[in-house]
């Protein structure tokens, strides 16, 4: 049990340090980097029309995915955003042009309760930190870990693309048995795939 406790403490430390670096980025840098991420994602991420793609609306100092999401919609993606259902669960509701957005928990906004629930086959995953192996540290609540496990249990094996700024990379993310590595990471430097 001590080992798991020390892993959680190390993840917390790495999370706080990486988020501190992200928060310290000047606003104009974050805007420019988000636009570069959108350009790279538009050119590099392939999917069939009608594919369900989950993204996220930016909170705090996160990458602003909206330009990339709008390009993906133009290429035929069915967009969805995470919404918090309870202390353990997120679902992905469809983001439809012109539909209202509402408070959805954790400081986020998203589609309302009457929006269709989708099982994304391509997930653009927010994160606090990542390493060169494709392991990520989330924000600590485990929502995405549980959502990915639920999708896999339903025979949906989503492509997992992390989205972050370069400054969020750490040397090593201590991984636990339930952790699922990312397929790739999309930053202002480009799209990096993991083997």
Coordinates of C-alpha atoms in Angstrom, one line a residue:
X1 CA 0.0 0.0 0.0
X2 CA 2.9 2.3 0.7
X3 CA 4.1 1.9 -2.9
X4 CA 0.7 3.1 -4.3
X5 CA 0.7 6.0 -1.9
X6 CA 4.1 7.1 -3.0
X7 CA 3.1 6.9 -6.7
X8 CA 0.0 9.0 -6.0
X9 CA 2.2 11.6 -4.2
X10 CA 4.7 11.7 -7.1
X11 CA 1.9 12.1 -9.6
X12 CA 0.5 15.0 -7.5
X13 CA 3.9 16.7 -7.4
X14 CA 4.5 16.2 -11.2
X15 CA 0.9 17.4 -11.9
X16 CA 1.4 20.6 -9.9
X17 CA 4.8 21.4 -11.4
X18 CA 3.6 20.8 -15.0
X19 CA 0.4 22.9 -14.4
X20 CA 2.5 25.6 -12.9
X21 CA 4.7 25.7 -16.0
X22 CA 1.5 25.8 -18.2
X23 CA 0.0 28.6 -16.1
X24 CA 3.2 30.6 -16.5
X25 CA 2.9 30.7 -20.3
X26 CA 2.0 34.1 -21.6
X27 CA -1.5 34.3 -22.9
X28 CA -0.3 35.3 -26.4
X29 CA 2.0 32.3 -26.5
X30 CA -0.9 30.0 -25.5
X31 CA -3.1 31.5 -28.3
X32 CA -0.4 31.1 -30.9
X33 CA 0.5 27.6 -29.7
X34 CA -3.2 26.6 -29.8
X35 CA -3.5 27.8 -33.4
X36 CA -0.3 25.8 -34.3
X37 CA -1.9 22.7 -32.6
X38 CA -5.0 23.2 -34.7
X39 CA -3.0 23.5 -37.9
X40 CA -1.1 20.3 -37.2
X41 CA -4.1 18.4 -36.0
X42 CA -6.1 19.4 -39.1
X43 CA -3.3 18.2 -41.4
X44 CA -2.4 15.1 -39.4
X45 CA -5.5 13.5 -37.8
X46 CA -7.4 11.3 -40.2
X47 CA -10.8 9.9 -39.6
X48 CA -13.8 8.8 -41.7
X49 CA -16.8 11.2 -42.0
X50 CA -19.3 10.5 -39.2
X51 CA -16.6 9.5 -36.7
X52 CA -17.4 10.6 -33.1
X53 CA -14.6 12.8 -31.8
X54 CA -14.4 14.0 -28.3
X55 CA -12.7 17.2 -27.5
X56 CA -12.9 19.7 -24.6
X57 CA -13.6 23.3 -24.1
X58 CA -10.6 25.0 -22.5
X59 CA -10.5 25.8 -18.8
X60 CA -7.8 27.7 -17.0
X61 CA -4.7 27.7 -19.1
X62 CA -5.5 24.6 -21.3
X63 CA -4.9 24.4 -25.0
X64 CA -7.8 26.0 -26.8
X65 CA -9.1 23.2 -29.0
X66 CA -12.0 25.1 -30.5
X67 CA -10.2 25.9 -33.8
X68 CA -9.2 22.3 -34.3
X69 CA -12.7 21.0 -33.4
X70 CA -14.3 23.4 -35.9
X71 CA -12.0 22.1 -38.6
X72 CA -12.8 18.5 -37.7
X73 CA -16.5 19.2 -37.9
X74 CA -16.0 20.6 -41.4
X75 CA -14.3 17.3 -42.3
X76 CA -17.4 15.4 -41.1
X77 CA -16.7 14.6 -37.5
X78 CA -19.5 14.3 -35.0
X79 CA -18.1 16.3 -32.1
X80 CA -18.8 15.6 -28.4
X81 CA -17.7 17.1 -25.1
X82 CA -17.3 15.5 -21.7
X83 CA -19.9 16.2 -19.1
X84 CA -19.7 15.2 -15.5
X85 CA -22.6 13.0 -14.4
X86 CA -21.5 12.2 -10.8
X87 CA -18.3 12.0 -8.8
X88 CA -17.1 9.1 -10.8
X89 CA -18.6 9.4 -14.3
X90 CA -18.3 11.5 -17.4
X91 CA -20.3 10.9 -20.6
X92 CA -19.7 12.6 -24.0
X93 CA -22.6 14.6 -25.3
X94 CA -22.9 15.7 -28.9
X95 CA -21.9 19.3 -29.7
X96 CA -24.3 20.5 -32.3
X97 CA -23.9 23.9 -34.1
X98 CA -26.3 26.5 -32.6
X99 CA -27.2 24.4 -29.5
X100 CA -26.8 26.0 -26.1
X101 CA -23.9 25.2 -23.8
X102 CA -24.4 24.8 -20.1
X103 CA -22.3 24.4 -17.0
X104 CA -21.2 20.7 -16.9
X105 CA -19.0 20.5 -13.8
X106 CA -15.3 20.9 -13.0
X107 CA -15.4 24.4 -14.4
X108 CA -16.4 23.3 -17.9
X109 CA -19.3 24.0 -20.2
X110 CA -20.9 21.6 -22.7
X111 CA -24.0 20.3 -24.3
X112 CA -27.2 20.1 -22.2
X113 CA -28.9 17.0 -20.9
X114 CA -31.1 16.5 -24.0
X115 CA -28.0 16.2 -26.3
X116 CA -27.2 12.8 -27.7
X117 CA -24.7 10.7 -25.8
X118 CA -21.9 9.5 -28.1
X119 CA -19.1 6.9 -27.6
X120 CA -16.1 8.6 -29.2
X121 CA -13.8 6.5 -31.3
X122 CA -11.2 9.3 -31.4
X123 CA -10.6 11.1 -28.1
X124 CA -8.6 14.4 -27.8
X125 CA -7.6 14.0 -24.2
X126 CA -6.8 16.9 -21.8
X127 CA -4.0 16.2 -19.4
X128 CA -1.7 17.8 -16.8
X129 CA 1.5 16.1 -17.8
X130 CA 2.9 13.4 -20.2
X131 CA 6.1 11.6 -20.8
X132 CA 7.9 10.3 -23.9
X133 CA 6.3 6.8 -23.6
X134 CA 2.8 8.2 -23.9
X135 CA 1.8 8.0 -20.3
X136 CA -0.3 10.8 -18.9
X137 CA -1.2 12.4 -15.7
X138 CA -4.7 13.8 -15.6
X139 CA -6.2 16.3 -13.2
X140 CA -6.5 13.7 -10.4
X141 CA -10.2 12.8 -10.4
X142 CA -9.8 9.7 -12.7
X143 CA -12.8 10.6 -14.9
X144 CA -11.0 9.9 -18.2
X145 CA -9.4 6.6 -16.9
X146 CA -12.9 5.3 -16.0
X147 CA -14.5 6.6 -19.2
X148 CA -11.8 4.9 -21.3
X149 CA -12.3 1.6 -19.3
X150 CA -16.1 1.9 -19.8
X151 CA -15.7 2.4 -23.6
X152 CA -13.3 -0.6 -23.8
X153 CA -15.8 -2.7 -21.9
X154 CA -18.4 -1.7 -24.5
X155 CA -16.0 -2.9 -27.3
X156 CA -15.2 0.7 -28.3
X157 CA -11.4 1.0 -28.5
X158 CA -10.9 4.8 -28.9
X159 CA -7.8 6.3 -30.4
X160 CA -6.3 8.4 -27.6
X161 CA -4.5 11.6 -28.6
X162 CA -3.3 13.7 -25.7
X163 CA -3.3 17.5 -26.2
X164 CA -0.9 19.7 -24.3
X165 CA 1.8 22.3 -24.5
X166 CA 5.5 21.2 -24.7
X167 CA 6.1 22.5 -21.2
X168 CA 3.9 19.8 -19.7
X169 CA 6.3 17.0 -20.6
X170 CA 8.0 15.3 -17.7
X171 CA 10.8 12.8 -17.6
X172 CA 8.7 9.8 -16.5
X173 CA 5.1 9.4 -15.5
X174 CA 4.8 6.7 -12.8
X175 CA 2.3 4.4 -14.3
X176 CA -0.2 2.1 -12.6
X177 CA -1.9 -1.0 -13.8
X178 CA -5.1 0.8 -14.8
X179 CA -3.3 3.5 -16.8
X180 CA -3.8 3.3 -20.6
X181 CA -1.1 5.0 -22.7
X182 CA -1.8 7.5 -25.4
X183 CA -1.5 6.7 -29.1
X184 CA 0.1 10.1 -29.7
X185 CA 0.5 13.6 -28.2
X186 CA -0.3 16.8 -30.1
X187 CA 1.6 19.9 -29.0
X188 CA 2.8 23.1 -30.6
X189 CA 5.8 21.2 -31.9
X190 CA 3.7 18.7 -33.8
X191 CA 2.1 15.3 -33.5
X192 CA 4.3 12.7 -31.9
X193 CA 3.2 9.0 -32.0
X194 CA 4.1 6.4 -29.4
X195 CA 5.0 2.8 -30.2

